[in-house]
Short mmCIF file of C-alpha atoms and ligand atoms in Angstrom, two decimals:
data_model
loop_
_atom_site.label_atom_id
_atom_site.label_comp_id
_atom_site.label_asym_id
_atom_site.label_seq_id
_atom_site.Cartn_x
_atom_site.Cartn_y
_atom_site.Cartn_z
CA MET Z 1 337.42 41.21 290.04
CA LEU Z 2 336.01 38.99 292.95
CA CYS Z 3 332.50 40.31 294.21
CA LEU Z 4 331.28 39.21 297.49
CA THR Z 5 327.34 38.77 297.66
CA LEU Z 6 326.01 40.13 300.87
CA THR Z 7 323.05 37.92 302.16
CA GLY Z 8 323.07 39.37 305.63
CA SER Z 9 319.90 40.34 306.93
CA THR Z 10 321.55 43.55 308.69
CA LEU Z 11 324.30 45.92 307.43
CA GLU Z 12 326.34 45.27 310.81
CA GLU Z 13 325.92 41.51 309.42
CA ASN Z 14 327.25 42.40 306.14
CA ARG Z 15 329.79 45.05 307.23
CA ALA Z 16 331.54 42.22 309.21
CA LEU Z 17 331.47 39.98 306.02
CA VAL Z 18 333.01 42.36 304.23
CA GLN Z 19 335.56 42.74 306.83
CA GLN Z 20 336.34 39.03 307.20
CA ASN Z 21 336.41 38.36 303.27
CA ARG Z 22 338.39 41.60 302.33
CA LYS Z 23 341.49 40.12 301.37
CA TRP Z 24 340.06 37.87 298.69
CA ILE Z 25 337.09 40.27 297.34
CA SER Z 26 337.46 44.13 295.37
CA LEU Z 27 333.78 44.49 295.14
CA ALA Z 28 330.70 43.81 297.11
CA GLU Z 29 327.33 43.44 296.46
CA LEU Z 30 324.41 44.64 298.86
CA ARG Z 31 321.39 42.44 298.62
CA LEU Z 32 318.62 44.45 299.68
CA ASP Z 33 316.06 41.63 299.83
CA TYR Z 34 317.73 39.77 302.16
CA LEU Z 35 317.90 42.69 304.59
CA GLN Z 36 315.10 43.31 307.35
CA ALA Z 37 312.52 45.87 306.47
CA ASP Z 38 314.17 48.32 309.01
CA GLU Z 39 317.40 47.75 307.58
CA GLN Z 40 315.99 48.15 304.08
CA LYS Z 41 315.36 52.06 304.97
CA ILE Z 42 318.51 52.71 305.89
CA ALA Z 43 320.78 51.19 303.61
CA SER Z 44 321.90 53.99 301.49
CA SER Z 45 324.28 54.35 304.66
CA PHE Z 46 326.17 51.18 303.52
CA PRO Z 47 328.91 52.01 300.78
CA SER Z 48 330.35 54.65 303.02
CA THR Z 49 330.63 52.37 305.88
CA VAL Z 50 332.96 49.94 304.12
CA ASP Z 51 336.52 50.08 302.35
CA ILE Z 52 335.15 48.96 298.75
CA PRO Z 53 332.83 49.47 295.64
CA VAL Z 54 329.57 48.18 296.54
CA ILE Z 55 326.83 46.92 293.77
CA LEU Z 56 322.92 47.64 294.92
CA THR Z 57 320.68 45.35 293.92
CA LEU Z 58 316.98 44.54 294.87
CA ARG Z 59 315.66 40.90 293.65
CA ARG Z 60 312.23 40.29 292.85
CA GLN Z 61 311.63 36.39 293.35
CA SER Z 62 311.11 35.51 289.90
CA ASP Z 63 314.65 35.86 289.24
CA GLY Z 64 316.35 34.19 292.19
CA GLY Z 65 315.97 37.15 294.77
CA LYS Z 66 314.02 37.59 297.91
CA CYS Z 67 311.72 40.53 297.09
CA THR Z 68 308.08 40.07 297.31
CA LEU Z 69 307.01 43.78 297.09
CA SER Z 70 304.92 45.19 293.95
CA GLU Z 71 307.47 45.88 291.14
CA LYS Z 72 306.40 49.57 291.79
CA GLN Z 73 307.23 49.65 295.19
CA ARG Z 74 310.18 47.55 294.35
CA LEU Z 75 311.85 50.29 291.91
CA GLN Z 76 310.59 52.78 294.24
CA THR Z 77 313.06 51.22 297.27
CA LEU Z 78 315.87 50.62 294.92
CA TYR Z 79 315.51 54.42 294.01
CA GLU Z 80 315.61 55.43 297.60
CA SER Z 81 318.62 53.40 298.51
CA ALA Z 82 320.30 54.04 295.48
CA LYS Z 83 320.57 57.64 297.28
CA GLY Z 84 323.63 56.42 298.90
CA ASP Z 85 327.10 56.25 297.67
CA PHE Z 86 326.96 52.95 295.14
CA ALA Z 87 329.55 52.58 292.57
CA PHE Z 88 326.84 50.55 290.69
CA VAL Z 89 323.06 49.74 290.82
CA ASP Z 90 321.61 46.64 289.05
CA ILE Z 91 318.36 47.08 287.21
CA GLU Z 92 316.55 44.46 285.48
CA GLU Z 93 317.01 44.34 281.63
CA ASP Z 94 312.92 44.35 281.49
CA VAL Z 95 312.29 47.52 283.37
CA LYS Z 96 310.85 49.83 281.28
CA LYS Z 97 312.25 53.57 281.44
CA SER Z 98 309.07 54.68 281.61
CA ASP Z 99 308.72 52.87 285.16
CA LEU Z 100 312.09 54.69 286.47
CA LYS Z 101 310.43 58.14 287.00
CA PHE Z 102 309.92 59.08 290.59
CA LYS Z 103 308.69 61.85 292.31
CA ASP Z 104 310.48 63.73 294.83
CA PRO Z 105 310.10 66.05 297.64
CA LEU Z 106 313.37 67.47 296.79
CA PHE Z 107 312.61 68.08 292.96
CA GLU Z 108 309.93 69.75 291.09
CA ASN Z 109 309.60 67.56 288.52
CA LYS Z 110 309.66 63.67 288.85
CA VAL Z 111 313.17 62.33 288.36
CA ASP Z 112 314.74 60.17 285.86
CA PHE Z 113 316.21 57.47 288.06
CA GLU Z 114 319.11 56.31 284.88
CA LEU Z 115 320.12 59.86 284.00
CA SER Z 116 320.63 61.10 287.96
CA LEU Z 117 322.72 57.86 288.38
CA ARG Z 118 324.60 58.97 285.06
CA GLN Z 119 325.17 62.38 286.26
CA ARG Z 120 326.84 60.85 289.82
CA GLY Z 121 329.10 58.46 287.84
CA VAL Z 122 326.94 55.66 289.16
CA ARG Z 123 326.91 52.79 286.44
CA ILE Z 124 323.87 50.74 285.81
CA ILE Z 125 324.41 47.26 285.17
CA ARG Z 126 321.35 45.51 283.08
CA SER Z 127 320.81 41.98 284.17
CA PHE Z 128 319.16 38.95 283.00
CA HIS Z 129 318.55 36.21 284.64
CA ASP Z 130 317.48 32.31 283.44
CA PHE Z 131 317.13 29.55 285.53
CA THR Z 132 316.10 27.19 283.08
CA CYS Z 133 318.92 27.38 280.21
CA VAL Z 134 321.21 28.88 278.25
CA PRO Z 135 318.72 30.99 275.79
CA ALA Z 136 319.80 31.10 272.12
CA ASP Z 137 319.97 34.71 271.55
CA ILE Z 138 322.26 35.48 274.43
CA TYR Z 139 324.89 37.47 272.44
CA GLY Z 140 322.08 39.45 271.01
CA ARG Z 141 320.25 40.22 274.23
CA ILE Z 142 324.06 41.47 275.78
CA SER Z 143 324.96 43.36 272.53
CA LYS Z 144 321.44 45.53 272.94
CA LEU Z 145 322.16 45.96 276.51
CA ALA Z 146 325.71 47.33 276.35
CA ALA Z 147 324.49 49.57 273.24
CA LYS Z 148 322.58 51.56 275.81
CA GLY Z 149 326.17 52.46 277.39
CA ASP Z 150 325.42 50.14 280.53
CA ILE Z 151 326.86 47.29 282.11
CA PRO Z 152 324.78 44.15 280.88
CA LYS Z 153 324.53 41.05 283.15
CA VAL Z 154 323.47 38.23 282.10
CA ALA Z 155 323.06 34.88 285.03
CA VAL Z 156 322.01 31.88 282.94
CA THR Z 157 321.87 27.84 283.46
CA PRO Z 158 323.71 25.59 281.20
CA LYS Z 159 322.82 22.46 281.55
CA SER Z 160 325.59 20.81 279.19
CA MET Z 161 328.83 21.10 277.81
CA ILE Z 162 327.50 22.40 274.68
CA ASP Z 163 325.78 25.49 276.97
CA VAL Z 164 328.81 25.66 278.67
CA ILE Z 165 330.76 26.42 275.54
CA ALA Z 166 328.08 28.96 274.51
CA LEU Z 167 329.06 31.10 277.59
CA PHE Z 168 333.30 30.65 276.90
CA ARG Z 169 332.47 31.50 273.37
CA ALA Z 170 330.97 35.02 274.44
CA GLN Z 171 334.85 36.23 274.82
CA GLN Z 172 335.22 35.85 271.01
CA GLU Z 173 331.45 36.66 269.73
CA LEU Z 174 331.48 40.05 272.18
CA SER Z 175 335.19 40.99 271.93
CA SER Z 176 334.66 44.58 271.22
CA ILE Z 177 331.82 44.82 274.64
CA LYS Z 178 334.92 45.51 277.14
CA GLU Z 179 332.36 45.44 280.18
CA LYS Z 180 330.16 42.80 281.04
CA ILE Z 181 329.01 39.85 283.35
CA ILE Z 182 328.72 36.80 282.34
CA ILE Z 183 327.52 34.26 284.87
CA GLY Z 184 326.79 29.72 284.74
CA MET Z 185 324.91 29.25 287.30
CA GLY Z 186 324.29 25.71 288.53
CA GLU Z 187 326.38 22.83 288.57
CA PHE Z 188 327.49 23.23 284.91
CA GLY Z 189 328.11 26.62 285.33
CA VAL Z 190 331.20 26.07 288.30
CA CYS Z 191 334.04 26.48 285.72
CA THR Z 192 332.45 29.66 284.27
CA ARG Z 193 332.70 30.87 287.52
CA ILE Z 194 336.34 30.27 287.99
CA LEU Z 195 337.47 31.08 284.22
CA TYR Z 196 335.27 34.28 284.15
CA LYS Z 197 338.09 36.18 282.36
CA LYS Z 198 337.95 33.82 279.38
CA CYS Z 199 334.34 34.13 279.27
CA GLY Z 200 334.91 37.85 278.73
CA SER Z 201 333.56 38.74 282.33
CA MET Z 202 334.68 41.55 283.70
CA LEU Z 203 333.70 39.84 287.49
CA SER Z 204 332.65 36.59 289.53
CA PHE Z 205 330.66 36.74 292.16
CA CYS Z 206 331.18 34.51 295.36
CA SER Z 207 329.65 33.87 298.28
CA ALA Z 208 330.72 34.23 302.54
CA GLY Z 209 329.71 30.53 303.21
CA GLU Z 210 327.13 28.76 301.52
CA GLY Z 211 326.34 30.65 298.11
CA ALA Z 212 323.96 30.23 295.24
CA PRO Z 213 324.24 27.06 293.45
CA GLY Z 214 327.54 26.76 291.86
CA GLN Z 215 328.53 29.85 293.65
CA LEU Z 216 331.86 29.05 295.22
CA SER Z 217 333.22 31.17 298.30
CA ALA Z 218 335.21 34.04 298.10
CA GLN Z 219 338.27 32.05 300.00
CA VAL Z 220 338.09 29.05 297.80
CA MET Z 221 337.87 31.44 294.46
CA SER Z 222 340.99 33.41 295.38
CA GLU Z 223 343.26 31.05 297.27
CA LEU Z 224 342.36 28.04 295.77
CA TYR Z 225 341.82 28.93 292.09
CA ARG Z 226 343.38 32.37 292.55
CA ALA Z 227 340.50 33.14 290.26
CA ASP Z 228 341.59 37.08 289.97
CA LYS Z 229 344.95 36.52 289.21
CA LEU Z 230 344.35 34.49 286.06
CA ASP Z 231 345.53 36.09 283.12
CA GLU Z 232 345.88 35.31 279.15
CA LYS Z 233 349.13 33.65 279.40
CA THR Z 234 347.62 31.17 282.38
CA HIS Z 235 347.98 27.47 281.29
CA VAL Z 236 344.60 25.80 281.69
CA PHE Z 237 344.58 22.07 283.47
CA GLY Z 238 341.28 20.10 284.95
CA ILE Z 239 339.55 17.42 285.54
CA ILE Z 240 336.74 15.98 283.72
CA GLY Z 241 334.05 13.75 285.48
CA ASN Z 242 330.50 13.40 286.66
CA PRO Z 243 330.16 13.41 289.40
CA VAL Z 244 333.44 15.71 289.52
CA TYR Z 245 332.81 18.20 292.70
CA HIS Z 246 333.82 15.77 295.27
CA THR Z 247 337.57 15.58 293.65
CA ALA Z 248 340.69 16.31 295.70
CA SER Z 249 342.80 16.78 292.89
CA PRO Z 250 342.26 20.86 292.61
CA ARG Z 251 343.77 20.78 296.51
CA ILE Z 252 346.91 18.82 294.84
CA HIS Z 253 347.47 20.65 291.20
CA ASN Z 254 346.67 24.28 292.34
CA PRO Z 255 349.05 24.70 295.47
CA GLY Z 256 351.91 22.88 293.22
CA PHE Z 257 351.45 25.48 290.62
CA GLU Z 258 351.62 28.14 293.16
CA ALA Z 259 354.26 27.18 295.08
CA ILE Z 260 356.96 26.91 291.84
CA HIS Z 261 355.20 29.64 290.59
CA TYR Z 262 354.05 28.67 287.39
CA ASN Z 263 351.06 30.68 286.00
CA ALA Z 264 348.30 27.87 285.51
CA VAL Z 265 345.03 26.42 287.05
CA TYR Z 266 343.44 23.73 287.85
CA VAL Z 267 339.66 23.21 287.53
CA PRO Z 268 336.66 20.80 288.03
CA PHE Z 269 334.76 20.22 284.82
CA LEU Z 270 331.51 18.64 284.98
CA VAL Z 271 331.16 16.52 281.70
CA ASP Z 272 328.18 15.31 280.36
CA SER Z 273 329.65 14.79 276.79
CA VAL Z 274 333.39 14.01 276.35
CA ARG Z 275 332.99 15.08 272.27
CA ALA Z 276 331.85 18.51 273.45
CA PHE Z 277 334.56 18.66 275.95
CA PHE Z 278 337.42 17.98 274.09
CA LYS Z 279 336.08 21.45 271.62
CA LEU Z 280 336.34 22.97 275.01
CA ALA Z 281 339.35 21.90 275.60
CA GLU Z 282 340.62 23.25 271.83
CA MET Z 283 338.54 26.87 272.39
CA LEU Z 284 340.65 27.45 275.89
CA GLN Z 285 343.84 25.78 274.54
CA ILE Z 286 343.53 23.56 277.77
CA HIS Z 287 347.10 22.01 278.19
CA GLY Z 288 346.26 19.02 280.17
CA PHE Z 289 343.47 17.31 282.37
CA SER Z 290 342.62 14.29 284.63
CA VAL Z 291 339.80 12.22 283.86
CA THR Z 292 337.76 10.38 286.55
CA VAL Z 293 334.42 8.26 286.49
CA PRO Z 294 332.43 7.32 283.86
CA HIS Z 295 334.83 8.76 281.13
CA LYS Z 296 337.98 7.02 281.79
CA ARG Z 297 337.34 4.63 278.63
CA ASN Z 298 335.19 7.44 277.19
CA VAL Z 299 338.15 9.55 276.31
CA GLN Z 300 339.85 6.94 274.31
CA PRO Z 301 338.88 7.62 270.72
CA TYR Z 302 340.18 11.22 271.03
CA LEU Z 303 343.56 10.65 271.79
CA GLY Z 304 346.54 10.40 269.40
CA ARG Z 305 348.81 8.26 271.50
CA ILE Z 306 348.01 5.93 274.44
CA THR Z 307 350.96 4.66 276.48
CA ARG Z 308 350.93 0.60 277.23
CA GLU Z 309 349.25 0.86 280.58
CA VAL Z 310 346.23 2.62 279.23
CA LYS Z 311 345.85 -0.30 276.17
CA GLN Z 312 346.47 -2.95 278.74
CA ILE Z 313 344.00 -1.33 281.80
CA GLY Z 314 341.63 0.08 279.18
CA ALA Z 315 341.15 3.07 281.28
CA CYS Z 316 343.31 5.87 280.83
CA ASN Z 317 343.06 9.29 283.54
CA THR Z 318 345.57 11.64 282.57
CA VAL Z 319 345.51 13.62 279.34
CA THR Z 320 348.25 15.81 277.91
CA ARG Z 321 348.64 18.07 274.83
CA ILE Z 322 351.76 17.04 273.08
CA GLN Z 323 353.00 18.71 269.87
CA ASN Z 324 349.00 19.25 268.95
CA MET Z 325 348.11 15.72 269.79
CA TRP Z 326 346.35 14.79 272.94
CA LYS Z 327 348.56 11.75 274.74
CA GLY Z 328 346.35 9.68 277.50
CA THR Z 329 348.49 8.02 280.23
CA ASN Z 330 347.50 6.25 283.30
CA THR Z 331 349.15 7.52 286.62
CA ASP Z 332 346.58 5.64 288.93
CA TYR Z 333 349.04 2.43 287.93
CA TYR Z 334 351.86 4.02 288.95
CA GLY Z 335 350.42 6.23 291.82
CA PHE Z 336 349.10 2.64 293.24
CA LEU Z 337 352.77 0.92 292.92
CA ALA Z 338 354.71 3.69 294.80
CA PRO Z 339 353.84 3.24 298.07
CA ILE Z 340 354.68 -0.70 297.66
CA ALA Z 341 357.71 -0.23 294.94
CA ASP Z 342 360.47 -1.09 297.21
CA GLU Z 343 358.55 -4.20 298.73
CA ILE Z 344 358.05 -5.71 295.49
CA ALA Z 345 361.46 -5.17 294.59
CA GLN Z 346 362.86 -6.70 297.90
CA GLY Z 347 360.99 -9.69 296.98
CA SER Z 348 358.40 -9.15 300.51
CA ILE Z 349 355.61 -8.83 298.25
CA ARG Z 350 355.40 -11.65 295.79
CA THR Z 351 351.47 -12.80 295.55
CA ALA Z 352 348.19 -10.71 296.47
CA LEU Z 353 344.75 -10.93 296.83
CA VAL Z 354 342.79 -8.18 294.93
CA ILE Z 355 339.18 -7.44 296.34
CA GLY Z 356 336.86 -6.28 293.62
CA ALA Z 357 337.18 -6.32 289.48
CA GLY Z 358 335.92 -2.98 288.56
CA GLY Z 359 337.68 -0.04 287.15
CA ALA Z 360 340.00 0.67 290.07
CA SER Z 361 340.85 -2.92 290.20
CA ARG Z 362 341.97 -3.25 286.56
CA ALA Z 363 344.92 -0.94 287.10
CA VAL Z 364 346.12 -2.54 290.07
CA VAL Z 365 345.68 -6.09 288.74
CA TRP Z 366 347.47 -5.21 285.58
CA ALA Z 367 350.06 -3.12 287.94
CA LEU Z 368 350.97 -6.15 289.79
CA HIS Z 369 351.26 -8.51 287.41
CA ASN Z 370 353.24 -6.48 285.25
CA HIS Z 371 355.85 -6.26 288.39
CA GLY Z 372 355.80 -10.28 288.69
CA VAL Z 373 353.20 -10.44 291.58
CA LYS Z 374 351.06 -13.53 291.27
CA VAL Z 375 347.39 -12.14 291.92
CA THR Z 376 344.06 -13.59 292.60
CA ILE Z 377 341.31 -11.58 292.34
CA ILE Z 378 338.13 -11.93 294.53
CA ASN Z 379 334.63 -10.37 293.59
CA ARG Z 380 331.09 -10.22 294.53
CA SER Z 381 330.33 -11.19 290.78
CA VAL Z 382 332.44 -13.92 290.26
CA GLU Z 383 331.84 -13.63 286.40
CA HIS Z 384 333.87 -10.40 286.52
CA ALA Z 385 336.47 -11.65 288.35
CA LYS Z 386 337.10 -14.34 285.83
CA LEU Z 387 336.80 -12.06 282.82
CA LEU Z 388 339.88 -9.68 284.51
CA SER Z 389 341.53 -12.87 285.42
CA ASP Z 390 341.76 -14.30 281.99
CA GLU Z 391 342.74 -10.90 280.49
CA THR Z 392 345.70 -10.66 283.26
CA MET Z 393 346.61 -14.11 283.74
CA SER Z 394 345.89 -14.18 286.80
CA SER Z 395 343.41 -16.21 289.25
CA PHE Z 396 340.14 -15.85 290.58
CA ASP Z 397 337.73 -16.78 293.41
CA SER Z 398 334.27 -15.82 294.72
CA LEU Z 399 334.03 -13.44 297.61
CA GLU Z 400 332.71 -16.04 300.05
CA HIS Z 401 336.07 -17.82 299.41
CA CYS Z 402 338.11 -15.23 300.63
CA ASN Z 403 339.01 -16.94 303.96
CA ARG Z 404 340.75 -19.54 301.60
CA TYR Z 405 343.92 -16.86 301.41
CA SER Z 406 343.67 -15.64 304.85
CA GLY Z 407 347.73 -15.59 306.20
CA ALA Z 408 348.32 -16.86 302.12
CA VAL Z 409 348.89 -13.84 300.57
CA ASP Z 410 351.80 -11.31 301.27
CA LEU Z 411 349.49 -7.99 300.37
CA VAL Z 412 345.52 -7.68 300.11
CA VAL Z 413 344.20 -4.87 298.27
CA GLN Z 414 340.71 -3.79 298.98
CA THR Z 415 338.98 -1.53 295.49
CA THR Z 416 335.36 -1.74 295.65
CA SER Z 417 333.51 0.96 296.85
CA VAL Z 418 332.39 -0.98 299.87
CA GLY Z 419 332.68 1.61 303.38
CA MET Z 420 332.24 5.01 301.08
CA ALA Z 421 329.39 7.02 301.89
CA PRO Z 422 326.48 5.47 301.98
CA ASN Z 423 327.94 2.29 302.69
CA LEU Z 424 330.12 3.56 305.48
CA ASP Z 425 329.24 0.56 308.04
CA GLU Z 426 330.26 -2.15 305.33
CA ASP Z 427 333.16 -4.46 305.04
CA PRO Z 428 333.14 -6.08 301.68
CA VAL Z 429 335.24 -9.01 303.38
CA PRO Z 430 333.76 -9.17 306.99
CA SER Z 431 334.52 -12.98 307.41
CA PHE Z 432 338.51 -12.67 306.34
CA VAL Z 433 340.81 -13.25 309.17
CA PHE Z 434 343.88 -10.49 308.64
CA SER Z 435 347.27 -12.50 310.01
CA GLY Z 436 349.21 -9.22 310.62
CA LYS Z 437 351.64 -10.19 308.46
CA GLU Z 438 350.25 -9.01 305.37
CA ILE Z 439 350.70 -5.74 303.86
CA VAL Z 440 347.01 -4.23 303.36
CA TYR Z 441 345.88 -1.51 300.83
CA GLU Z 442 342.34 0.20 300.86
CA LEU Z 443 341.93 2.38 297.81
CA VAL Z 444 339.42 4.55 299.15
CA TYR Z 445 340.43 7.54 300.69
CA GLN Z 446 337.14 9.21 301.67
CA PRO Z 447 336.64 8.29 304.82
CA LYS Z 448 340.30 8.22 305.77
CA GLU Z 449 339.44 4.77 307.79
CA THR Z 450 336.92 2.27 306.36
CA PRO Z 451 335.84 -0.41 308.53
CA PHE Z 452 338.28 -3.03 306.70
CA PHE Z 453 341.51 -0.29 307.37
CA ARG Z 454 340.79 -0.73 310.99
CA ARG Z 455 340.44 -4.22 311.27
CA ALA Z 456 343.48 -4.70 309.70
CA THR Z 457 345.29 -2.34 311.39
CA GLN Z 458 343.94 -3.48 314.85
CA ALA Z 459 345.35 -6.80 313.20
CA GLY Z 460 348.76 -5.26 313.24
CA CYS Z 461 349.09 -4.89 309.49
CA HIS Z 462 350.94 -2.37 307.74
CA VAL Z 463 347.49 -0.63 306.17
CA ILE Z 464 348.44 2.08 303.21
CA GLY Z 465 345.64 4.35 303.06
CA GLY Z 466 343.85 5.73 299.24
CA ALA Z 467 345.02 9.08 300.11
CA GLN Z 468 348.41 8.10 299.55
CA MET Z 469 347.87 6.49 295.94
CA LEU Z 470 345.89 9.58 295.46
CA ILE Z 471 348.72 12.26 296.06
CA GLU Z 472 351.08 9.98 293.92
CA GLN Z 473 348.85 9.56 291.35
CA GLY Z 474 348.53 13.53 291.52
CA LYS Z 475 352.25 14.06 291.74
CA LEU Z 476 352.70 12.09 288.63
CA GLN Z 477 349.83 13.85 286.64
CA PHE Z 478 351.62 17.29 287.71
CA GLU Z 479 355.22 15.99 286.37
CA SER Z 480 353.44 15.38 283.01
CA PHE Z 481 351.18 18.18 282.92
CA THR Z 482 354.28 20.73 283.89
CA GLY Z 483 357.52 19.17 283.21
CA TYR Z 484 358.47 19.98 286.93
CA HIS Z 485 358.77 17.68 289.96
CA TYR Z 486 355.59 18.15 292.27
CA PRO Z 487 357.38 20.62 294.93
CA HIS Z 488 358.12 18.48 298.26
CA TRP Z 489 357.33 21.01 300.58
CA VAL Z 490 353.58 21.49 299.75
CA HIS Z 491 351.55 18.69 301.78
CA PRO Z 492 348.19 18.81 299.75
CA GLU Z 493 345.23 18.38 302.16
CA ILE Z 494 343.08 15.38 301.13
P1 LIG S 1 335.22 1.49 290.43
O1 LIG S 1 335.49 1.87 288.75
O2 LIG S 1 335.63 2.35 291.43
O3 LIG S 1 336.20 0.13 290.67
P2 LIG S 1 333.10 -0.23 289.43
O4 LIG S 1 333.83 -0.67 287.96
O5 LIG S 1 331.50 0.36 289.26
O6 LIG S 1 333.90 0.85 290.19
O7 LIG S 1 333.47 -1.44 290.16
C1 LIG S 1 333.11 -1.74 291.43
C2 LIG S 1 333.58 -2.57 292.19
O8 LIG S 1 333.07 -2.85 293.78
C3 LIG S 1 332.84 -3.86 291.80
O9 LIG S 1 334.16 -5.34 291.69
C4 LIG S 1 331.84 -4.54 292.31
O10 LIG S 1 331.66 -5.95 292.50
P3 LIG S 1 330.24 -6.71 291.07
O11 LIG S 1 331.43 -6.63 290.04
O12 LIG S 1 330.00 -7.46 291.87
O13 LIG S 1 329.39 -5.44 290.80
C5 LIG S 1 332.27 -4.03 293.88
N1 LIG S 1 331.11 -3.60 294.85
C6 LIG S 1 330.15 -3.01 294.37
N2 LIG S 1 329.49 -2.92 295.32
C7 LIG S 1 329.73 -4.05 296.73
C8 LIG S 1 329.32 -4.79 297.43
N3 LIG S 1 328.28 -3.88 297.93
N4 LIG S 1 329.66 -5.79 297.94
C9 LIG S 1 331.06 -6.24 297.02
N5 LIG S 1 331.48 -5.56 296.34
C10 LIG S 1 330.78 -4.74 295.71
#
């Protein structure tokens, strides 16, 4: 189940949010602490005005909420609002039984809040929050809460891949507790929100727009990740990196899976330790994953087999499980070649100038060299250019000498990060004069047009953008992940 967190300041606003997100969600959580004071007073009417079950929550500040009432007033407000037709009421783990007895003019004796909820068939969620870590006794806490017949909810903050593993292990450790809510907050927790079923969680929270840290929108959770449709048989794929959330790859792979009705999901994993990730990969039976900066080298000790390209480039961007062994390939290499393969085959690209000598450049230089193109590498640090040129039997030069190559090469490839945020206005070779005849390849894909890209276009060059390479390498990854061609009718939005 996907549960939309309602953080509007009025009931009307929250009703509109339910309606706008209705096709993606099956549950909503009304956050009383976000409502204006006068709206809080009439919140009990809310569930009967929407067509989905509603959780009632009044979160105090220490648990990440906005409620500033005294604890006594807070619980009294929760009690009053809970008179409405809510399906669940969230009460924090540390609230004592004795604090849940209320005077009510309708009754002679004090009302036992918990008992009255149970008698009306309202389920109680007992919640625990930790914004600093995943506590060591998390399984014990969940078991204790479940023993009382309530639904345990733990919202904790993984700070590493090891913490993420602890949350996924809850599935096995606590398999006897069918109803529980487990949430990994913060940036490491995103994969636990998408794969909530693999943590054994009965639901995952999502937002209408900007949500809590790590929380995704209902639309992204449902349409891009199909989080609520995943089941035991779903093959899990993903991308590992640090940072990783800027990546466009989920928008390539997930629509591809859906189009060919392949039961799979592709998830971003923020990875601080490759070693820990391989443990998680075994645990979740991950079928394959993409690798991005800074792990393209780090994964290699864990691979049983690598291709010639991975060995040459020293970088692996694709890992697949083949007969219980991890195999590393490099689709950047072939993805780069795809848009220029015909020109190389026809002999219209025989010489190339490659700007930059970093990781991206290595794949480019090897790909060109292996296809008989004569390469010159120019780089800000000339010693880096020399090292790569020695390895690949190419020539090298410094950036200042770039003009020596104006009109003298068939292809110019830009592999540095210049032109990407925060250097959006910069050009790595501002003095290079394009003749208009060379093919220009800009590897940066965000933004689509860098100053270098624009200059080359204005000079009349045939310019290839980085999005094309990204999509090509993604399609090749898709093939090695699934064994099927990428569906030609899907056009990923990068
Ligand atoms: P990637 O893996 O994306 O290629 P990298 O390995 O860090 O990233 O390589 C970055 C490349 O961009 C290098 O060639 C770098 O030049 P240096 O070897 O001199 O560091 C180049 N680069 C980065 N910032 C640059 C700048 N402001 N001007 C020119 N080149 C730059």
